[in-house]
Each structure stands twice: as C-alpha cells, then as structure tokens.
Coordinates of C-alpha atoms in Angstrom, one line a residue:
X1 CA -148.7 172.1 56.3
X2 CA -151.5 173.6 58.4
X3 CA -151.5 170.6 60.9
X4 CA -147.8 171.0 61.5
X5 CA -148.2 174.7 62.2
X6 CA -151.2 174.0 64.5
X7 CA -149.0 171.4 66.4
X8 CA -146.2 174.0 66.9
X9 CA -148.7 176.6 68.0
X10 CA -150.3 174.4 70.6
X11 CA -147.1 172.9 71.9
X12 CA -144.7 175.8 71.8
X13 CA -146.8 179.0 71.9
X14 CA -149.5 177.7 74.2
X15 CA -147.4 175.1 76.0
X16 CA -150.3 172.6 76.2
X17 CA -149.8 169.1 77.4
X18 CA -149.7 166.3 74.8
X19 CA -153.1 164.9 75.8
X20 CA -154.8 168.3 75.3
X21 CA -153.1 168.6 71.9
X22 CA -154.4 165.2 70.8
X23 CA -157.9 166.3 71.9
X24 CA -157.5 169.6 69.9
X25 CA -156.5 167.7 66.8
X26 CA -159.5 165.4 67.0
X27 CA -161.8 168.4 67.4
X28 CA -160.2 170.5 64.7
X29 CA -159.4 167.9 62.1
X30 CA -161.8 165.1 62.9
X31 CA -159.0 162.5 63.2
X32 CA -157.8 160.8 66.3
X33 CA -154.0 161.1 66.7
X34 CA -152.2 159.3 69.5
X35 CA -150.0 161.3 71.8
X36 CA -147.0 159.3 70.7
X37 CA -147.7 160.0 67.0
X38 CA -148.0 163.7 67.7
X39 CA -144.8 163.7 69.7
X40 CA -142.9 161.9 67.0
X41 CA -144.3 164.3 64.4
X42 CA -143.1 167.2 66.5
X43 CA -139.7 165.6 67.0
X44 CA -139.3 165.0 63.2
X45 CA -140.3 168.6 62.5
X46 CA -137.7 169.9 65.0
X47 CA -135.0 167.7 63.6
X48 CA -135.7 168.8 60.1
X49 CA -135.5 172.5 61.2
X50 CA -132.3 172.1 63.2
X51 CA -130.4 170.4 60.3
X52 CA -131.1 173.3 57.9
X53 CA -128.6 175.6 59.5
X54 CA -125.4 175.9 57.5
X55 CA -122.0 176.4 59.3
X56 CA -121.5 180.1 58.4
X57 CA -125.0 180.9 59.8
X58 CA -124.2 178.9 62.9
X59 CA -120.9 180.7 63.4
X60 CA -122.6 184.0 62.9
X61 CA -125.3 183.1 65.5
X62 CA -122.7 182.1 68.0
X63 CA -120.8 185.3 67.5
X64 CA -124.0 187.3 67.9
X65 CA -124.8 185.4 71.1
X66 CA -121.3 186.1 72.5
X67 CA -121.6 189.8 71.6
X68 CA -124.9 190.0 73.3
X69 CA -123.6 188.3 76.4
X70 CA -120.7 190.6 76.8
X71 CA -122.3 193.9 75.6
X72 CA -126.0 193.6 76.7
X73 CA -125.8 195.7 79.8
X74 CA -123.9 198.4 78.0
X75 CA -126.5 198.4 75.2
X76 CA -129.3 198.5 77.7
X77 CA -127.8 201.4 79.7
X78 CA -127.4 203.5 76.6
X79 CA -131.1 203.1 75.9
X80 CA -132.2 204.2 79.3

C-alpha cells in the first residue's frame, strides 16, 4: 500500500512529528487523517511486521548480534 509506505517514510526516515505527517497526508492524498488514526495505523503495521519473525530467524539474529558485539573491533581493525 502506497499510503503505508509513505507513512513509514515520513515517520521513520524523515522523523517528522505526527502533526506534520497528518498535513502531508492531506496534501498528498486529499484526505484528512487524524493524528491518532495515523499513529494507530503505524502501530498496527509495526505489530504485523514484528510478528512475522519465526523462531529460527530470531535465534540467528540474536547470534549475529552477539557475534558483532564480541568481534566488531577485531573486524574493524582488520579493515583499517
């Protein structure tokens, strides 16, 4: 959905306040969305995304994070 992508772009990438996002939506799509409606929409999108991670993927992500935390300076020093 283009509106959802636009919402993520404005909130995450551009870090705009919710009032500005509501104004952008009215200008771009010609519909007035309340700040609370946009916040709930964003929250639902985030919730859907966060529940799509299966356990093996989550464990692999945690392992990768631990590896990076313990080895990052060694990796960086090899690159310099």
